[in-house]
CSV table of C-alpha atoms and ligand atoms in Angstrom, one decimal:
chain,number,residue,atom,x,y,z
A,1,MET,CA,124.8,48.0,91.3
A,2,ALA,CA,123.6,51.0,93.0
A,3,LYS,CA,122.2,50.8,96.4
A,4,VAL,CA,118.5,51.1,97.5
A,5,LYS,CA,118.5,53.7,100.0
A,6,THR,CA,115.5,53.8,102.8
A,7,LYS,CA,114.1,56.4,105.0
A,8,TRP,CA,111.6,57.2,107.3
A,9,VAL,CA,109.5,60.4,106.3
A,10,CYS,CA,106.7,61.7,108.5
A,11,GLN,CA,103.4,61.6,106.4
A,12,ASN,CA,102.4,64.6,108.5
A,13,CYS,CA,105.2,67.2,107.9
A,14,GLY,CA,107.7,65.7,105.6
A,15,TYR,CA,110.4,65.1,108.7
A,16,GLU,CA,112.9,62.7,107.2
A,17,THR,CA,115.6,60.4,109.4
A,18,ALA,CA,117.3,57.1,108.6
A,19,GLY,CA,115.4,55.1,111.5
A,20,TYR,CA,112.0,54.6,112.6
A,21,LEU,CA,111.3,57.0,115.7
A,22,GLY,CA,107.4,56.6,117.4
A,23,LYS,CA,107.0,60.6,117.7
A,24,CYS,CA,107.7,62.7,115.0
A,25,PRO,CA,110.5,65.4,116.7
A,26,GLU,CA,109.3,68.1,113.9
A,27,CYS,CA,106.0,68.2,114.4
A,28,GLY,CA,105.3,65.7,117.3
A,29,SER,CA,102.5,63.7,115.8
A,30,TRP,CA,102.7,59.8,116.9
A,31,GLY,CA,103.0,56.9,114.5
A,32,SER,CA,103.2,59.3,112.0
A,33,LEU,CA,107.0,57.7,110.1
A,34,VAL,CA,106.5,55.5,107.4
A,35,GLU,CA,109.4,53.9,105.6
A,36,GLU,CA,110.1,54.8,102.1
A,37,THR,CA,112.7,53.9,99.5
A,38,SER,CA,114.1,55.4,97.0
A,39,LEU,CA,115.2,53.4,93.7
A,40,PRO,CA,118.9,54.0,92.2
A,41,GLU,CA,118.6,57.6,90.6
A,42,THR,CA,117.5,56.9,87.0
A,43,ASN,CA,117.9,59.6,84.2
A,44,SER,CA,114.0,60.5,84.0
A,45,SER,CA,112.8,62.9,86.2
A,46,ASN,CA,116.3,63.9,87.9
A,47,ALA,CA,118.2,65.2,84.8
A,48,VAL,CA,115.6,68.2,84.6
A,49,SER,CA,116.6,69.4,88.2
A,50,ALA,CA,119.7,69.1,87.7
A,51,SER,CA,119.8,71.5,84.5
A,52,LEU,CA,117.8,74.2,85.6
A,53,PHE,CA,120.3,76.5,87.0
A,54,SER,CA,123.3,74.5,86.1
A,55,ASN,CA,124.9,77.3,83.4
A,56,GLN,CA,124.3,80.2,86.0
A,57,LYS,CA,127.2,82.3,87.0
A,58,THR,CA,127.5,84.9,89.7
A,59,THR,CA,126.2,88.4,88.6
A,60,LYS,CA,126.3,91.8,90.0
A,61,LEU,CA,122.8,92.7,91.3
A,62,ASP,CA,122.8,95.6,89.2
A,63,GLU,CA,123.7,93.8,86.1
A,64,ILE,CA,121.0,91.4,86.0
A,65,GLU,CA,118.4,92.2,83.3
A,66,ILE,CA,115.1,91.5,83.8
A,67,GLY,CA,112.4,90.3,81.3
A,68,THR,CA,108.9,91.4,81.2
A,69,GLU,CA,106.5,88.7,83.1
A,70,ILE,CA,104.0,87.6,80.2
A,71,ARG,CA,100.7,87.2,81.6
A,72,THR,CA,97.9,85.5,80.0
A,73,THR,CA,94.2,86.4,81.1
A,74,THR,CA,92.3,83.6,82.3
A,75,ARG,CA,88.6,85.4,80.7
A,76,ILE,CA,87.2,84.9,84.5
A,77,SER,CA,88.2,88.4,86.3
A,78,GLU,CA,88.0,87.2,89.8
A,79,PHE,CA,90.5,84.6,89.2
A,80,ASP,CA,92.7,87.1,87.3
A,81,ARG,CA,92.4,89.5,90.2
A,82,VAL,CA,93.7,86.7,92.8
A,83,LEU,CA,96.2,86.0,90.3
A,84,GLY,CA,97.8,89.6,90.4
A,85,GLY,CA,96.6,90.2,87.0
A,86,GLY,CA,96.4,86.8,85.2
A,87,LEU,CA,98.4,83.4,85.0
A,88,VAL,CA,102.4,84.1,84.9
A,89,GLN,CA,104.3,82.4,81.9
A,90,GLY,CA,106.7,79.7,83.2
A,91,SER,CA,105.1,79.4,87.1
A,92,LEU,CA,103.7,77.0,89.1
A,93,ILE,CA,100.5,77.2,90.8
A,94,LEU,CA,98.7,75.2,93.6
A,95,LEU,CA,95.0,75.3,93.9
A,96,ALA,CA,93.9,73.7,97.0
A,97,GLY,CA,90.9,73.4,98.3
A,98,ASP,CA,88.3,70.8,100.3
A,99,PRO,CA,87.3,67.9,98.5
A,100,GLY,CA,84.0,68.7,95.9
A,101,ILE,CA,84.3,72.2,96.6
A,102,GLY,CA,85.2,72.8,92.7
A,103,LYS,CA,88.8,72.8,91.7
A,104,SER,CA,88.2,70.6,88.7
A,105,THR,CA,85.0,73.0,87.6
A,106,LEU,CA,87.3,76.2,87.5
A,107,THR,CA,90.2,74.9,86.1
A,108,LEU,CA,88.0,73.2,83.7
A,109,GLN,CA,86.7,76.1,82.7
A,110,THR,CA,89.6,78.2,82.9
A,111,SER,CA,91.5,75.7,80.4
A,112,SER,CA,88.8,76.1,78.0
A,113,ASN,CA,89.2,79.9,78.3
A,114,LEU,CA,92.8,79.7,77.6
A,115,SER,CA,92.0,77.5,74.3
A,116,GLU,CA,89.8,79.9,73.4
A,117,GLN,CA,92.7,82.7,73.2
A,118,ASN,CA,94.5,79.9,70.8
A,119,LYS,CA,96.2,78.5,73.6
A,120,ASN,CA,97.7,75.3,74.0
A,121,VAL,CA,96.7,73.4,76.7
A,122,LEU,CA,96.8,70.3,78.5
A,123,TYR,CA,94.8,68.8,80.9
A,124,VAL,CA,95.8,66.1,82.7
A,125,THR,CA,93.3,64.1,84.7
A,126,ALA,CA,94.5,61.9,87.3
A,127,GLU,CA,91.6,61.1,89.1
A,128,GLU,CA,88.7,61.2,87.0
A,129,SER,CA,88.1,59.2,83.6
A,130,LEU,CA,88.0,60.9,80.2
A,131,SER,CA,84.3,60.8,79.9
A,132,GLN,CA,83.9,62.0,83.2
A,133,VAL,CA,85.7,65.2,82.2
A,134,LYS,CA,83.7,65.4,79.1
A,135,LEU,CA,80.6,65.0,81.3
A,136,ARG,CA,81.5,68.1,83.2
A,137,ALA,CA,82.3,69.9,80.2
A,138,GLN,CA,78.9,69.4,78.7
A,139,ARG,CA,77.3,70.2,81.4
A,140,LEU,CA,79.7,73.5,81.8
A,141,GLY,CA,78.5,74.0,78.4
A,142,ILE,CA,81.6,74.3,77.0
A,143,ASN,CA,83.1,72.4,73.6
A,144,PRO,CA,86.6,74.3,73.5
A,145,LYS,CA,88.4,73.0,70.1
A,146,SER,CA,92.1,72.6,70.8
A,147,LEU,CA,91.9,71.4,74.7
A,148,TYR,CA,94.2,68.5,75.0
A,149,VAL,CA,92.8,66.2,77.9
A,150,TYR,CA,94.8,63.0,79.1
A,151,ALA,CA,94.2,60.8,81.8
A,152,GLN,CA,97.4,59.6,83.3
A,153,THR,CA,99.0,59.3,86.6
A,154,ASN,CA,102.8,58.4,86.2
A,155,ILE,CA,104.6,61.6,86.0
A,156,ASP,CA,107.0,60.5,83.2
A,157,PHE,CA,104.1,59.5,80.8
A,158,ILE,CA,103.0,63.3,81.5
A,159,ARG,CA,106.5,64.6,80.7
A,160,LYS,CA,106.5,62.8,77.5
A,161,GLU,CA,103.3,64.1,76.4
A,162,ILE,CA,104.4,67.5,77.5
A,163,ASP,CA,107.6,67.4,75.3
A,164,GLU,CA,105.3,65.8,72.5
A,165,LEU,CA,102.5,68.5,72.4
A,166,ASN,CA,104.5,71.4,73.7
A,167,PRO,CA,101.4,73.1,75.6
A,168,GLU,CA,101.7,76.5,77.0
A,169,PHE,CA,99.5,75.5,79.9
A,170,VAL,CA,99.7,72.0,81.7
A,171,ILE,CA,96.6,71.7,84.6
A,172,ILE,CA,97.5,68.8,86.8
A,173,ASP,CA,94.1,67.2,88.4
A,174,SER,CA,95.5,66.2,91.1
A,175,ILE,CA,99.0,66.3,92.8
A,176,GLN,CA,98.1,63.8,95.2
A,177,ALA,CA,96.9,61.4,92.2
A,178,ILE,CA,100.1,61.2,90.2
A,179,TYR,CA,103.5,59.3,90.9
A,180,THR,CA,106.9,59.2,90.1
A,181,ALA,CA,108.3,55.5,89.8
A,182,ASN,CA,111.6,56.5,91.4
A,183,ILE,CA,109.7,56.2,95.0
A,184,THR,CA,108.1,53.3,96.1
A,185,SER,CA,105.8,54.7,98.6
A,186,SER,CA,102.2,55.0,97.2
A,187,ALA,CA,100.7,58.2,95.5
A,188,GLY,CA,99.6,60.9,97.9
A,189,SER,CA,102.3,60.2,100.1
A,190,VAL,CA,104.9,63.0,101.1
A,191,SER,CA,107.6,62.0,99.3
A,192,GLN,CA,105.8,61.5,96.5
A,193,ILE,CA,104.1,64.9,96.4
A,194,ARG,CA,107.2,66.4,97.2
A,195,GLU,CA,109.3,64.4,94.4
A,196,CYS,CA,106.6,65.4,92.1
A,197,CYS,CA,106.1,68.8,92.7
A,198,ASN,CA,109.6,69.8,92.5
A,199,PHE,CA,109.9,67.8,89.2
A,200,LEU,CA,107.1,70.1,87.7
A,201,MET,CA,108.6,73.3,89.3
A,202,GLN,CA,111.8,72.5,86.9
A,203,LEU,CA,109.7,71.5,84.2
A,204,ALA,CA,107.5,74.9,84.3
A,205,LYS,CA,110.9,76.8,84.5
A,206,SER,CA,113.2,74.9,82.0
A,207,LYS,CA,110.0,75.0,79.4
A,208,ASN,CA,108.7,78.2,80.5
A,209,ILE,CA,105.1,76.8,80.7
A,210,THR,CA,102.3,77.6,83.1
A,211,ILE,CA,101.6,74.8,85.5
A,212,ILE,CA,98.4,74.5,87.9
A,213,VAL,CA,98.4,71.9,90.4
A,214,ILE,CA,95.1,70.9,91.9
A,215,GLY,CA,95.6,70.0,96.0
A,216,HIS,CA,92.9,68.4,98.4
A,217,VAL,CA,93.4,69.6,102.0
A,218,THR,CA,91.3,66.9,104.2
A,219,LYS,CA,88.9,68.0,107.1
A,220,GLU,CA,91.8,67.0,109.6
A,221,GLY,CA,94.1,68.5,107.3
A,222,ASN,CA,96.0,65.1,107.5
A,223,ILE,CA,97.1,64.7,103.9
A,224,ALA,CA,100.4,67.2,104.5
A,225,GLY,CA,100.5,67.3,100.6
A,226,PRO,CA,99.3,71.1,100.4
A,227,LYS,CA,101.2,72.2,103.3
A,228,VAL,CA,104.4,70.6,102.2
A,229,LEU,CA,103.8,71.9,98.6
A,230,GLU,CA,103.2,75.5,99.9
A,231,HIS,CA,106.5,76.8,100.1
A,232,MET,CA,108.0,75.0,96.9
A,233,VAL,CA,105.4,76.3,94.2
A,234,ASP,CA,105.2,80.0,93.1
A,235,THR,CA,101.6,80.6,94.0
A,236,VAL,CA,99.2,79.2,96.3
A,237,ILE,CA,95.5,79.9,96.0
A,238,TYR,CA,93.1,78.6,98.3
A,239,PHE,CA,89.2,77.9,97.2
A,240,GLU,CA,87.2,77.6,100.1
A,241,GLY,CA,83.4,77.8,101.0
A,242,ASP,CA,80.8,76.7,103.0
A,243,ARG,CA,79.7,73.3,102.1
A,244,TYR,CA,76.0,74.1,102.2
A,245,LYS,CA,76.2,77.3,100.4
A,246,SER,CA,76.7,78.1,96.8
A,247,TYR,CA,79.6,80.8,96.9
A,248,ARG,CA,82.9,80.3,97.0
A,249,LEU,CA,85.8,82.2,97.8
A,250,LEU,CA,89.3,82.0,96.1
A,251,ARG,CA,92.1,83.4,98.3
A,252,ALA,CA,95.9,83.9,97.6
A,253,VAL,CA,98.1,83.0,100.4
A,254,LYS,CA,101.4,83.2,98.9
A,255,ASN,CA,102.0,85.2,95.6
A,256,ARG,CA,105.6,85.6,94.0
A,257,PHE,CA,104.0,87.6,91.1
A,258,GLY,CA,101.4,89.6,92.9
A,259,ASN,CA,99.8,90.6,96.3
A,260,THR,CA,97.8,88.2,98.5
A,261,SER,CA,95.2,90.3,99.9
A,262,GLU,CA,92.6,90.1,96.9
A,263,VAL,CA,89.9,87.7,97.0
A,264,GLY,CA,87.6,86.1,94.1
A,265,ILE,CA,84.1,85.0,94.7
A,266,PHE,CA,82.1,83.2,92.9
A,267,ASP,CA,78.8,81.4,92.9
A,268,MET,CA,78.4,77.5,92.2
A,269,GLY,CA,75.4,76.6,89.9
A,270,GLU,CA,74.7,73.6,87.8
A,271,LYS,CA,76.3,75.3,84.9
A,272,GLY,CA,79.4,75.8,86.9
A,273,LEU,CA,81.3,79.0,88.8
A,274,ARG,CA,79.6,82.5,88.4
A,275,GLU,CA,81.3,85.5,89.1
A,276,VAL,CA,79.9,87.5,91.9
A,277,THR,CA,80.9,91.1,91.3
A,278,ASN,CA,78.7,92.8,94.0
A,279,PRO,CA,79.5,90.3,96.8
A,280,SER,CA,77.6,92.5,99.6
A,281,GLU,CA,74.7,91.9,97.8
A,282,LEU,CA,74.8,88.3,97.9
A,283,PHE,CA,75.7,88.4,101.7
A,284,LEU,CA,73.1,90.8,102.7
A,285,ALA,CA,70.4,88.8,100.8
A,286,GLU,CA,69.2,87.0,103.7
A,287,GLN,CA,69.5,89.9,106.1
A,288,ASN,CA,67.7,89.5,109.2
A,289,THR,CA,65.1,92.4,108.9
A,290,LEU,CA,63.2,91.4,112.1
A,291,GLN,CA,65.7,94.0,114.1
A,292,THR,CA,66.7,91.5,117.0
A,293,PRO,CA,69.1,92.6,119.6
A,294,GLY,CA,72.5,91.3,118.6
A,295,SER,CA,72.5,91.5,115.0
A,296,VAL,CA,74.6,93.9,113.5
A,297,ILE,CA,75.9,95.0,110.1
A,298,ILE,CA,79.8,95.3,109.2
A,299,ALA,CA,81.8,96.3,107.0
A,300,THR,CA,84.9,94.5,106.3
A,301,ASN,CA,87.5,94.5,104.0
A,302,GLU,CA,88.5,91.6,101.3
A,303,GLY,CA,91.4,92.5,99.3
A,304,THR,CA,90.7,96.0,98.0
A,305,ARG,CA,86.8,95.4,98.2
A,306,PRO,CA,84.7,96.3,101.2
A,307,LEU,CA,82.2,93.4,101.7
A,308,LEU,CA,79.2,94.0,104.0
A,309,LEU,CA,78.1,91.3,106.7
A,310,GLU,CA,75.6,90.5,109.1
A,311,LEU,CA,77.2,89.7,112.6
A,312,GLN,CA,75.1,88.1,115.5
A,313,ALA,CA,75.6,87.5,119.2
A,314,LEU,CA,73.5,85.7,121.7
A,315,VAL,CA,74.2,86.1,125.5
A,316,GLY,CA,72.2,84.3,127.9
A,317,THR,CA,72.5,82.8,131.6
A,318,THR,CA,74.5,79.8,131.6
A,319,PRO,CA,73.3,76.4,133.0
A,320,TYR,CA,77.4,75.6,133.7
A,321,PRO,CA,79.9,76.6,136.2
A,322,THR,CA,82.4,78.1,133.8
A,323,PRO,CA,80.1,79.9,131.0
A,324,ARG,CA,80.8,78.9,127.5
A,325,ARG,CA,82.2,81.4,124.7
A,326,VAL,CA,81.6,80.1,120.9
A,327,ALA,CA,82.5,82.4,117.8
A,328,ASN,CA,81.7,81.3,114.5
A,329,GLY,CA,83.7,83.3,111.6
A,330,VAL,CA,85.8,85.5,114.1
A,331,ASP,CA,88.5,84.5,116.3
A,332,ILE,CA,87.5,83.5,119.8
A,333,GLY,CA,90.6,85.4,121.1
A,334,ARG,CA,89.3,88.5,119.7
A,335,VAL,CA,86.0,88.2,121.2
A,336,LEU,CA,87.4,87.5,124.9
A,337,GLN,CA,89.2,90.2,124.5
A,338,ILE,CA,86.5,92.3,123.8
A,339,LEU,CA,84.2,90.7,126.3
A,340,ALA,CA,87.3,91.9,129.0
A,341,VAL,CA,87.2,95.6,127.6
A,342,LEU,CA,83.2,95.2,128.0
A,343,GLU,CA,83.6,94.3,131.3
A,344,LYS,CA,86.3,96.9,132.5
A,345,ARG,CA,85.6,99.9,130.5
A,346,VAL,CA,81.6,99.7,130.1
A,347,GLY,CA,81.1,98.1,133.2
A,348,LEU,CA,79.0,95.1,131.4
A,349,ASN,CA,79.6,91.7,133.4
A,350,LEU,CA,78.9,88.5,131.5
A,351,SER,CA,80.8,86.5,133.8
A,352,LYS,CA,77.5,84.5,134.4
A,353,GLN,CA,76.5,84.5,130.6
A,354,ASP,CA,77.1,81.9,127.8
A,355,VAL,CA,78.2,84.4,124.7
A,356,TYR,CA,77.9,83.0,120.9
A,357,VAL,CA,78.9,85.2,118.1
A,358,ASN,CA,78.2,84.1,114.8
A,359,VAL,CA,79.3,85.9,111.4
A,360,ILE,CA,76.1,84.8,108.7
A,361,GLY,CA,77.2,83.1,105.6
A,362,GLY,CA,79.6,81.2,106.8
A,363,ILE,CA,82.6,84.1,105.9
A,364,ASN,CA,86.0,84.3,108.0
A,365,VAL,CA,86.3,87.8,109.1
A,366,SER,CA,89.8,88.2,110.7
A,367,GLU,CA,90.4,91.9,110.5
A,368,PRO,CA,90.4,94.3,113.5
A,369,ALA,CA,87.7,96.6,112.3
A,370,ALA,CA,85.1,94.0,112.9
A,371,ASP,CA,85.7,94.5,116.8
A,372,LEU,CA,83.2,97.2,117.0
A,373,GLY,CA,80.7,95.1,115.8
A,374,ILE,CA,81.4,92.3,118.0
A,375,ALA,CA,81.3,94.7,121.0
A,376,LEU,CA,77.7,96.2,120.2
A,377,ALA,CA,76.2,92.9,119.2
A,378,ILE,CA,77.2,91.4,122.6
A,379,ALA,CA,76.5,94.7,124.2
A,380,THR,CA,73.2,95.2,122.9
A,381,CYS,CA,72.0,91.4,123.1
A,382,ALA,CA,73.1,91.7,127.0
A,383,ARG,CA,70.9,94.8,127.6
A,384,ASP,CA,68.1,93.8,125.0
A,385,VAL,CA,68.0,97.0,122.8
A,386,VAL,CA,68.3,96.8,119.3
A,387,VAL,CA,70.9,98.8,116.9
A,388,ALA,CA,69.2,101.9,114.8
A,389,GLU,CA,67.7,100.7,111.7
A,390,ASN,CA,69.8,100.7,108.4
A,391,THR,CA,73.1,101.3,110.7
A,392,VAL,CA,76.5,100.1,109.8
A,393,ILE,CA,79.4,99.6,112.6
A,394,ILE,CA,83.2,100.0,111.7
A,395,GLY,CA,85.9,100.3,114.2
A,396,GLU,CA,88.9,98.5,116.2
A,397,VAL,CA,88.6,98.2,119.9
A,398,GLY,CA,91.6,99.0,122.0
A,399,LEU,CA,92.2,97.8,125.5
A,400,SER,CA,91.2,101.2,127.0
A,401,GLY,CA,87.9,100.9,125.4
A,402,GLU,CA,89.3,103.4,122.7
A,403,ILE,CA,87.7,103.0,119.5
A,404,ARG,CA,90.9,102.8,117.0
A,405,ALA,CA,91.1,104.1,113.6
A,406,VAL,CA,90.9,101.7,110.4
A,407,ASN,CA,91.8,101.3,107.1
A,408,ASN,CA,90.0,102.1,103.7
A,409,ILE,CA,87.1,103.9,105.8
A,410,GLU,CA,85.8,106.0,102.9
A,411,LYS,CA,85.0,102.5,100.5
A,412,ARG,CA,83.9,100.9,103.5
A,413,ILE,CA,81.4,104.0,104.2
A,414,SER,CA,80.6,104.2,100.6
A,415,GLU,CA,79.6,100.6,100.0
A,416,ALA,CA,77.2,100.8,102.8
A,417,GLN,CA,75.7,103.9,101.3
A,418,LYS,CA,75.4,101.9,97.8
A,419,LEU,CA,73.8,99.3,99.3
A,420,GLY,CA,70.9,101.8,101.2
A,421,PHE,CA,72.2,102.1,104.5
A,422,LYS,CA,71.6,105.6,106.1
A,423,LYS,CA,74.0,105.5,109.0
A,424,VAL,CA,77.3,104.5,109.7
A,425,ILE,CA,79.1,104.6,113.1
A,426,VAL,CA,82.8,105.0,112.8
A,427,PRO,CA,85.9,106.1,114.8
A,428,ASP,CA,86.5,109.6,115.4
A,429,LEU,CA,90.1,109.0,114.7
A,430,CYS,CA,89.5,108.3,111.2
A,431,GLY,CA,89.3,112.3,110.6
A,432,ASN,CA,87.7,114.4,108.0
A,433,LEU,CA,85.2,112.2,105.6
A,434,ASN,CA,84.0,114.0,102.5
A,435,ILE,CA,81.2,111.6,101.8
A,436,LYS,CA,77.5,113.0,101.6
A,437,GLY,CA,74.5,111.4,101.7
A,438,ILE,CA,74.9,109.3,104.4
A,439,GLU,CA,74.7,110.2,108.1
A,440,ILE,CA,78.6,109.5,109.7
A,441,ILE,CA,78.5,109.3,113.7
A,442,LYS,CA,81.8,109.3,114.7
A,443,VAL,CA,82.9,107.7,118.5
A,444,LYS,CA,85.8,108.0,120.6
A,445,ARG,CA,84.9,105.7,123.6
A,446,LEU,CA,83.4,102.0,122.9
A,447,ILE,CA,80.6,103.5,125.8
A,448,ASP,CA,79.9,106.5,123.0
A,449,ALA,CA,79.4,103.7,120.5
A,450,ILE,CA,77.1,101.9,122.3
A,451,THR,CA,75.1,105.1,123.5
A,452,ALA,CA,75.2,106.0,119.7
A,453,CYS,CA,74.0,102.9,118.2
A,454,VAL,CA,71.1,102.1,120.4
A,455,SER,CA,67.5,102.9,120.2
A,456,ALA,CA,65.0,101.6,122.8
A,457,LYS,CA,63.2,98.8,121.6
B,501,ATP,N1,74.7,68.7,88.2
B,501,ATP,C1,74.9,69.8,89.0
B,501,ATP,N2,74.5,70.8,89.6
B,501,ATP,C2,75.0,71.7,90.6
B,501,ATP,N3,76.1,71.7,90.8
B,501,ATP,C3,76.9,70.5,90.8
B,501,ATP,C4,76.3,69.8,89.6
B,501,ATP,N4,77.4,68.5,89.9
B,501,ATP,C5,78.1,69.2,90.5
B,501,ATP,N5,78.2,70.3,91.1
B,501,ATP,C6,78.8,70.7,91.7
B,501,ATP,O1,80.2,70.8,91.5
B,501,ATP,C7,80.7,70.5,92.8
B,501,ATP,C8,82.1,69.4,92.2
B,501,ATP,O2,83.1,70.5,91.5
B,501,ATP,P1,84.3,69.8,91.2
B,501,ATP,O3,84.3,68.2,90.7
B,501,ATP,O4,85.0,70.8,90.1
B,501,ATP,O5,84.7,69.8,92.4
B,501,ATP,P2,86.7,69.3,93.1
B,501,ATP,O6,87.0,70.1,93.9
B,501,ATP,O7,87.3,69.0,91.9
B,501,ATP,O8,86.2,67.8,93.5
B,501,ATP,P3,86.9,67.0,94.2
B,501,ATP,O9,87.8,66.8,95.3
B,501,ATP,O10,86.1,65.5,94.0
B,501,ATP,O11,88.1,66.5,92.9
B,501,ATP,C9,80.1,69.7,93.6
B,501,ATP,O12,80.3,69.6,95.3
B,501,ATP,C10,78.7,70.8,93.2
B,501,ATP,O13,78.9,72.0,94.0
B,502,MG,MG1,87.6,67.5,91.1
B,503,ZN,ZN1,106.1,65.6,111.5
């Protein structure tokens, strides 16, 4: 009889060792190693793994023939855009997101759209019962004819069903809920997730079907699942949003078949996810029209689309020995750097002041083009002046207090103009801009920008 092997696996990062350790040498977490047993290899899942590349020969690069990738539209253009132009045949896609964000909704809507194009779709629900799926479909107002729903958690049964039905698209909701009988640990453990994902990857490639796998991320990020999965799959898409707001962002963080800069924006309602074609309008809907010091409009780039957002700063005398710096939606390191530049190059000393920076709408802005907006929000609040009405601010702030150029400047300005703004403050380094109908103020240094944007209160 074959020997039963045991190993200890870190549930945080997937590190494996033969014996118990209190602390994981890979990720440093304590008590995260759990003993797992693999049963003697059976001929189920491993048979596929072995066969994928087994009949390949070494080939010269210039002799390799490429087939064109076949893509299918999801009929949700925001989703298509993030995927790089539709679902690629034979690819494995991981859709990860917080609990309740709308992963099942998006995949059910997608499945329905696919089956309306006469595609054979199998939706495997491993978390919810068939009637729960049906109820959701009813609420979303979809009733596709050839969408197969299968409630199952055992991957061998899922495999059998796929062999029988021969679907072109398979949805697994979710990877944390399915298991293989080859491993004794419970569903959702790192070993189970890794084994199941590996199995699905081989299945997608060998049968040339597109598989979308749903994965949960917990608040603490302590289900390592999606992180461990990221390098195994072709495409990783994150579905994110503010729990208290209705909009949702779809973002590719890895894509073997497209770029990762695109973002899809949705509005979540009772009837499901609705595409948002003009996101700036959505985010500026609650714009603060009260003309408060410390409130500015910035133009960031999400993928290839510009997005206008409101950014606020609050500066006040601190009751603490060390002042507080709090940033929501922008990187705290960036804020600290801008504070240093404001102090050294503009002479604005905030060492006795608390500084809070917040992007309205719960959006995360990571690009440096927001620097100038952050700097002006802080400076105007500190000096108790307001930024001139209907002004949009764009620019990166360098350590010498210079304003540096940003990409896609014309697109950003056009977006501001489209939404009725009258003025933009942009880096002088952006060169000649051929846009009419909006006042363009070019600035070289941070101090010039402050003078340019301020009108006395
Ligand atoms: N009747 C309803 N009206 C409006 N929105 C609803 C309604 N029912 C559900 N929702 C929205 O749908 C969300 C749940 O969607 P869905 O089940 O697709 O999320 P999920 O990411 O699959 O969640 P889970 O992690 O539980 O699998 C809720 O958080 C809520 O925003
Ligand atoms: Mg779900
Ligand atoms: Zn670890």
